[in-house]
Coordinates of C-alpha atoms and ligand atoms in Angstrom, one line a residue:
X14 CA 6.1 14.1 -6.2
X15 CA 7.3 16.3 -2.9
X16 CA 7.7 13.7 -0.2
X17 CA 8.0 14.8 3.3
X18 CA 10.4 12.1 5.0
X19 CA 10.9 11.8 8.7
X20 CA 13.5 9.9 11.0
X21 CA 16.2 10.9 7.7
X22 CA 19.2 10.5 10.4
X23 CA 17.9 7.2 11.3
X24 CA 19.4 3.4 9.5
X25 CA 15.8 3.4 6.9
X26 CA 15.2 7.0 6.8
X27 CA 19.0 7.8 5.7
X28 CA 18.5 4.8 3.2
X29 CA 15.3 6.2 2.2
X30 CA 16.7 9.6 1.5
X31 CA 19.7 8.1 -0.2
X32 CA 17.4 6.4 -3.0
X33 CA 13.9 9.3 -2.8
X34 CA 16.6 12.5 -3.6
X35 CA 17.1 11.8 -6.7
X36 CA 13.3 10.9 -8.1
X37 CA 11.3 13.4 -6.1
X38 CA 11.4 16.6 -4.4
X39 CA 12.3 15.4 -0.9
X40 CA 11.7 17.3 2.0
X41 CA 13.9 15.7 4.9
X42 CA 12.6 16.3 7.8
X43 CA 14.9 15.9 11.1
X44 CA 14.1 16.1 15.0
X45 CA 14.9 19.8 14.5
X46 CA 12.5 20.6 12.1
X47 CA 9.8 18.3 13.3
X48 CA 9.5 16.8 17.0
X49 CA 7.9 13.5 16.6
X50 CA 7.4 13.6 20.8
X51 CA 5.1 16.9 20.1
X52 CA 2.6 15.7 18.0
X53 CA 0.2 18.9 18.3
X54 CA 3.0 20.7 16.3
X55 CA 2.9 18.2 13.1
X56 CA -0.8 19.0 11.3
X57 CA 0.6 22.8 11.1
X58 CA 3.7 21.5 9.8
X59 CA 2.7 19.5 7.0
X60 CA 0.0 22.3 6.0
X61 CA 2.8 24.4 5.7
X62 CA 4.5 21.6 3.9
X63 CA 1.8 20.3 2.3
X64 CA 3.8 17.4 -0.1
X65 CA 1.8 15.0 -2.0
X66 CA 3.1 12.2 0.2
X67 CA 4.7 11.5 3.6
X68 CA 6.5 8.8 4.3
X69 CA 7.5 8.3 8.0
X70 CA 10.2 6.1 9.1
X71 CA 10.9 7.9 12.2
X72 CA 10.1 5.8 15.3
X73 CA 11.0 5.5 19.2
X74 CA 13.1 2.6 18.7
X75 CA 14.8 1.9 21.9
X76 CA 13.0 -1.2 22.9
X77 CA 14.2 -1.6 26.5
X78 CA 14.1 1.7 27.1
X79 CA 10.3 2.3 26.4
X80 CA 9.9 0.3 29.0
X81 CA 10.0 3.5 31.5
X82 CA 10.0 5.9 28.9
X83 CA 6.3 5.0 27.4
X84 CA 4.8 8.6 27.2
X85 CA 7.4 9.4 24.9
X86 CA 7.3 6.0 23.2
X87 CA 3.6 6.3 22.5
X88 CA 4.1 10.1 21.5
X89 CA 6.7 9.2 18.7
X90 CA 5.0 5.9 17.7
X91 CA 1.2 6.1 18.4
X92 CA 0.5 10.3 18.6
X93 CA 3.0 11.7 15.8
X94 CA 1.6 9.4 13.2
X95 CA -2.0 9.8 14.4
X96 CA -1.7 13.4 13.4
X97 CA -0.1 12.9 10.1
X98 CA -3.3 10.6 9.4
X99 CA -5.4 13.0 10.1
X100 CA -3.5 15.4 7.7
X101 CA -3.0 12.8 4.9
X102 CA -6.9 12.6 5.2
X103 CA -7.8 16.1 5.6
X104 CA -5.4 16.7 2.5
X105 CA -6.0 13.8 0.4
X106 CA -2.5 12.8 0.2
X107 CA -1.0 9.4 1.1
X108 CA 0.8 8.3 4.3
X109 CA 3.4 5.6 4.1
X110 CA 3.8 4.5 7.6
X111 CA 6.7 1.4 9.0
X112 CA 5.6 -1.2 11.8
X113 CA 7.2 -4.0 13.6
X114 CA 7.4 -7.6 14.2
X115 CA 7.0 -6.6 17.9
X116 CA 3.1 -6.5 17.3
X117 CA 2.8 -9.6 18.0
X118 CA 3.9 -12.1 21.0
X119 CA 5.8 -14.2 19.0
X120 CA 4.3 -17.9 20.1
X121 CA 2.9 -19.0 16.6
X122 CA 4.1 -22.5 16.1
X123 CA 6.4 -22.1 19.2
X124 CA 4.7 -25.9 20.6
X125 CA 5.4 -27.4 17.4
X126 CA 9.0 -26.5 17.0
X127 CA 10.0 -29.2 14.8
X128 CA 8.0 -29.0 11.9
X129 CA 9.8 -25.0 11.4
X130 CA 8.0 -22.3 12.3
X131 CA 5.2 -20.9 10.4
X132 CA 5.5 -17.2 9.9
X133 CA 2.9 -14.4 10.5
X134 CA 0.4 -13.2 8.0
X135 CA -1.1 -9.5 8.1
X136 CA -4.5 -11.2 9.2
X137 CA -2.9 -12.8 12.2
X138 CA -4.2 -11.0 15.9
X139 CA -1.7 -8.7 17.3
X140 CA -0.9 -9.1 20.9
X141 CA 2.7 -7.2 21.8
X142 CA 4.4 -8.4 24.7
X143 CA 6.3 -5.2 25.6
X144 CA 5.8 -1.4 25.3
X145 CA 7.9 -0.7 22.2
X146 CA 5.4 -2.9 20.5
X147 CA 2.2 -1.5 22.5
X148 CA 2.8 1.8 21.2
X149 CA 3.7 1.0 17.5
X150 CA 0.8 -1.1 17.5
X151 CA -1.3 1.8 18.6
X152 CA 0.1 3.5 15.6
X153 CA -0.9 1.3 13.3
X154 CA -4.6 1.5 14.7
X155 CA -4.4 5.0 14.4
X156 CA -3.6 5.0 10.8
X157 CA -6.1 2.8 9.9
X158 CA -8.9 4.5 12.2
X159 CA -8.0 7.5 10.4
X160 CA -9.1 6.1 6.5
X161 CA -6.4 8.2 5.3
X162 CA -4.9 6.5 2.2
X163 CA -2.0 5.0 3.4
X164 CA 0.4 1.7 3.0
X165 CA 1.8 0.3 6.3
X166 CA 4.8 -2.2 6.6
X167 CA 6.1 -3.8 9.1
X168 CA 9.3 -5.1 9.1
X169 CA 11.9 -6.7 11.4
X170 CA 15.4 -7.0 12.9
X171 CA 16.5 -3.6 10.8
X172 CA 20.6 -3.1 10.0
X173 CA 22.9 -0.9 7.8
X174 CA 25.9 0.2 7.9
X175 CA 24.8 3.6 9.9
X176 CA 23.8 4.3 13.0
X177 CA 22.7 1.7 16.2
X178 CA 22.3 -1.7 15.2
X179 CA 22.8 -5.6 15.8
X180 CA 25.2 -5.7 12.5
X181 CA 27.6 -3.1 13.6
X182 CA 27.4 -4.4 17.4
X183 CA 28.7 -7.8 16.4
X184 CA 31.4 -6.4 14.2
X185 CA 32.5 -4.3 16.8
X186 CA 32.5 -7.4 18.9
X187 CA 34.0 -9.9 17.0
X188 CA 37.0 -7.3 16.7
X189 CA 37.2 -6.8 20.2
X190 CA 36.3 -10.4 22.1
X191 CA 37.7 -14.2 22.1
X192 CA 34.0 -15.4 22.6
X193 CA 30.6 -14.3 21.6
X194 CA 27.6 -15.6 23.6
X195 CA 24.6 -15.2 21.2
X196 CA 20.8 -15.9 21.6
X197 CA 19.6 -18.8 19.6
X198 CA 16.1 -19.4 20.7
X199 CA 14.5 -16.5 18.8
X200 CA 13.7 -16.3 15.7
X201 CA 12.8 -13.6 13.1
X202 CA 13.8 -12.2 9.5
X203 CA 17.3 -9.9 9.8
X204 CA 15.7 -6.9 7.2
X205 CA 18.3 -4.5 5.7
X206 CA 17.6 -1.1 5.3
X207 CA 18.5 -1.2 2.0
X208 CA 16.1 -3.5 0.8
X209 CA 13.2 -2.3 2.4
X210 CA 14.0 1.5 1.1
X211 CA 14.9 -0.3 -2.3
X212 CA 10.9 -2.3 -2.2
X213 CA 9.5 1.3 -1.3
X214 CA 11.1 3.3 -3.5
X215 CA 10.0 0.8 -6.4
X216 CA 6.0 1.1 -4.8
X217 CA 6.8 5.4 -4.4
X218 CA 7.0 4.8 -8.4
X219 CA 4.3 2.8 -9.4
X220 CA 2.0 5.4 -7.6
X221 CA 4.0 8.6 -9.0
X222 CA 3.2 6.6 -12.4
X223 CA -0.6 6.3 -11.5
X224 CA -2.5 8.3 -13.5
X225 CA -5.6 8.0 -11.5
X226 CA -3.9 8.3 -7.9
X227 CA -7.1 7.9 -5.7
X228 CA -7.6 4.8 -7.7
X229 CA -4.2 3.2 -7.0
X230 CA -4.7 3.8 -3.1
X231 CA -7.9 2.5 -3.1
X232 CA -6.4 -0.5 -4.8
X233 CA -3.2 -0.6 -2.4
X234 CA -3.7 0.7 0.8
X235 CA -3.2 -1.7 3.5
X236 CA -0.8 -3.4 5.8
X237 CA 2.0 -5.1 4.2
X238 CA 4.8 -7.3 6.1
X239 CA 8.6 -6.0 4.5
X240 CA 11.4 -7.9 5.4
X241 CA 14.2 -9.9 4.1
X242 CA 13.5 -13.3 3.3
X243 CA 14.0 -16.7 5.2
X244 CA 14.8 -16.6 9.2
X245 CA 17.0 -17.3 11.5
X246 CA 18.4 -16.8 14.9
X247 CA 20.1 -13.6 16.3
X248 CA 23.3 -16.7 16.8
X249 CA 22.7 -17.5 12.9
X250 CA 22.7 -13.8 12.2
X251 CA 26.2 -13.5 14.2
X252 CA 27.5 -16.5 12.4
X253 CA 26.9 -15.0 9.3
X254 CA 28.1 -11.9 9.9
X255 CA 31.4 -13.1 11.1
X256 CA 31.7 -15.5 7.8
X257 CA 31.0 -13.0 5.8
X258 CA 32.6 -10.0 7.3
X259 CA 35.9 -12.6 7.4
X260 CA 35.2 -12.9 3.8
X261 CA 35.9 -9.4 3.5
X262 CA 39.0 -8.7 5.2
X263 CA 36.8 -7.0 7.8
X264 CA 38.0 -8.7 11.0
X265 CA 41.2 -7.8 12.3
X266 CA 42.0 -11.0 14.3
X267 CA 40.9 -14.6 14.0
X268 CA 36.9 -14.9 14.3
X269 CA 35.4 -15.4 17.6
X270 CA 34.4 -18.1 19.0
X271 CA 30.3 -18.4 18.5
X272 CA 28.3 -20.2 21.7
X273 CA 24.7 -20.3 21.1
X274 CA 22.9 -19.3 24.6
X275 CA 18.9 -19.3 25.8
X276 CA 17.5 -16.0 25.9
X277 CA 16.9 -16.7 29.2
X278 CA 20.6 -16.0 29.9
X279 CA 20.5 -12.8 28.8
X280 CA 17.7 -11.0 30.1
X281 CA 16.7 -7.8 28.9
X282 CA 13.9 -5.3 30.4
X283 CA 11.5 -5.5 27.6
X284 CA 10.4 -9.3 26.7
X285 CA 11.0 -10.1 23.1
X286 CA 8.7 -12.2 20.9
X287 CA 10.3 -16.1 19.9
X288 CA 8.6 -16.0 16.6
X289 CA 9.5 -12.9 14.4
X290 CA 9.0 -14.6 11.9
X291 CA 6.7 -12.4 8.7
X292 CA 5.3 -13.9 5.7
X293 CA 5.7 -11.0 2.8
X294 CA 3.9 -13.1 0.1
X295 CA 1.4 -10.2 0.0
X296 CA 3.6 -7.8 -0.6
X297 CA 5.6 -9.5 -3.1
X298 CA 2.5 -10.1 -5.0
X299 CA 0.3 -7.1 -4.9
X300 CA 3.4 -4.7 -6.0
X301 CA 5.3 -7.3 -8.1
X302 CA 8.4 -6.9 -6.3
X303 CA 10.9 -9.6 -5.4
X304 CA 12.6 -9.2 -1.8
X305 CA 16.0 -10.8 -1.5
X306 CA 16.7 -13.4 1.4
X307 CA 18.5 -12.5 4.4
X308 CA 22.0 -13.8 3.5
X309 CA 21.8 -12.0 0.3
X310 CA 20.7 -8.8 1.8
X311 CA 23.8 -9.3 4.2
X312 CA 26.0 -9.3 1.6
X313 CA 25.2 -6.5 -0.4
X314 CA 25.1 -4.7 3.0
X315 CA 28.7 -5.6 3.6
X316 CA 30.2 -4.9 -0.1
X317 CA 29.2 -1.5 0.3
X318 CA 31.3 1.1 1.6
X319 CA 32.5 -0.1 5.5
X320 CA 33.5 2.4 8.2
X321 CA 35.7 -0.6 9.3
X322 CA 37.0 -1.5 5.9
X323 CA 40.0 1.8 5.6
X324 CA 40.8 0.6 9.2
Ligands
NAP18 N1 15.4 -1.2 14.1 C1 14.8 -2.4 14.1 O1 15.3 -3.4 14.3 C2 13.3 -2.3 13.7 C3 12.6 -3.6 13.7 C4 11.3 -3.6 13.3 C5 10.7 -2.4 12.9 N2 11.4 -1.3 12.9 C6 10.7 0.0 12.4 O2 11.3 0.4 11.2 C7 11.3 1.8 11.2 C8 12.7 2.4 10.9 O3 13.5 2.0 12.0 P1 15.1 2.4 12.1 O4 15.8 1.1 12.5 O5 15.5 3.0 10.8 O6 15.1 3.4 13.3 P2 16.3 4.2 13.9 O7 17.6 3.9 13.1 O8 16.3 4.0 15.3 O9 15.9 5.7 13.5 C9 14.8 6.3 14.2 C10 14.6 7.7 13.6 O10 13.5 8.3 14.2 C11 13.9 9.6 14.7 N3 13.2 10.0 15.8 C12 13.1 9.4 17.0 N4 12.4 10.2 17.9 C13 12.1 11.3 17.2 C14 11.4 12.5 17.5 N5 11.0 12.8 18.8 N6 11.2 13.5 16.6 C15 11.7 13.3 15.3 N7 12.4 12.2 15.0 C16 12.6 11.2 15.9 C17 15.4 9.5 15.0 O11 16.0 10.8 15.0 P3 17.2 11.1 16.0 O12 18.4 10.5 15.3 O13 17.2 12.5 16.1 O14 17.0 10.4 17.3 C18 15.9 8.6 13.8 O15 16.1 9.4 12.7 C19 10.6 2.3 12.5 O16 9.2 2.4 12.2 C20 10.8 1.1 13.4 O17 9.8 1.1 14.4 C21 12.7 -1.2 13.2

């Protein structure tokens, strides 16, 4: 198929990339060749284009700073994939489309901590507590207002080894500090690039094996939740990312003290949901595709190739 991929320099678009190239005809589309915060440019574009599929991981992901910065926020997330809708359905291709945990506000089972927290389902009412999740959410309306074919999956608490992420911050930090002060009182799925490009690339397959392909998005299409499986919190995250990156000879002084803190200690502009938490029993069943948990996910992360690991 010739896939037109956004965001490529970003953590899911370069893992994307990475594991499309070598099945499809990919058509990697950076900032350069198609501003996301101009959205009256991108119909032309993909008629010029015109792939069988577009895939957009691309996304204003700077949470605090969409705060201030919402008109270019909702541009990226809500406008730019509006207007590849609207060409997926004018062009009767698909639109595979990424979402976040930030849809919702995060308080399901938040008065009932003790029996674990339940974990969102695709049917559950969005309400996002700050602009970063406003505008994604607005994207995901826009999608489905369009009835283009399309699959949309939101996922959570994204790392690799490239680019801006909580991973590489807390490797950075256990090699520079005595004591790490982490937030324990939120809750979500840490989702590795890898595995969600791995789960897509696997669903990119079954369709380019579809011999009827109207028929197989009128069977898929929908809103799927993609993320690791099993939760934590961002101090369990740090915990085991120091185990494990000790494990690996990837800490270049004894491990950091770890001091779980409220998130009320560390405020940030943008509130952030308690419960991340998504259920991907949906996914896992409609495409037969297993998801691996969070540790796991970690770990593979970490045994690949480690800009710290020749230091
Ligand atoms: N990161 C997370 O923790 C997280 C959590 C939940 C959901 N998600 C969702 O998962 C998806 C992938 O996220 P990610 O972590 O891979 O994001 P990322 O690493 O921040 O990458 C974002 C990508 O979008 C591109 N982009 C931003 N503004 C653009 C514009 N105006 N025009 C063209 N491209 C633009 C960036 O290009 P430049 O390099 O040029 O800026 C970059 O390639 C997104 O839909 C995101 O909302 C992420």
């Amino acid at each position: 198929m010739k896939i037109l991929l956004t965001g490529v320099s970003g953590q899911l678009g370069a893992a994307l990339l990475d594991l499309l190239a070598g099945e499809h005809e990919v058509i990697a589309a950076d900032r350069q060749m198609l501003d996301l915060s101009q959205p009256a440019s991108i119909e032309n574009a993909i008629d010029q284009i015109r792939p069988d599929l577009i895939i957009n991981p691309a996304a204003y992901t700077a949470v605090d700073k969409a705060e201030t910065d919402t008109e270019t926020a909702f541009a990226v997330n809500a406008l730019a994939p509006q207007a590849m809708a609207r060409a997926a359905k004018r062009l009767q291709i698909g639109l595979i489309h990424y979402s976040t945990d930030y849809v919702f506000d995060g308080s399901l089972g938040t008065d009932q901590p003790q029996t674990g927290l339940p974990a969102y389902t695709e049917t559950y009412a969005c309400n996002p507590v700050n602009q970063y999740g406003k505008t994604k959410y607005e994207g995901e309306l826009a999608i489905q207002e369009s009835q283009c074919q399309h699959l949309i999956f939101r996922t959570s608490w994204v790392y690799s080894l490239h680019g801006k992420n909580f991973l590489l911050t807390m490797l950075r930090l256990a090699n520079e500090r005595d004591h790490l002060r982490v937030v324990n009182d939120q809750f979500g799925a840490p989702t590795s690039a890898l595995s969600i490009a791995q789960v897509t690339q696997q669903i990119v397959r079954q369709l380019a094996a579809a011999p009827d392909k109207a028929a197989w998005w009128q069977q898929f299409q929908g809103l799927y939740n993609l993320t690791n499986t099993g939760y934590t919190s961002w101090f369990g995250f740090t915990t085991a990312i120091v185990q494990q990156a000790g494990l690996r000879g990837l800490l270049n002084k004894a491990a950091p003290v770890l001091e779980g803190i409220p998130a009320s200690d560390y405020p940030t502009p943008a509130k952030r949901p308690v419960n991340s938490r998504l259920d991907t029993q949906k996914i896992q069943q409609a495409f037969s595709v297993s998801i691996p948990d969070w540790q796991n996910a970690l770990a593979e992360c970490l045994d690949q190739q480690h800009p710290f690991a020749s230091s």
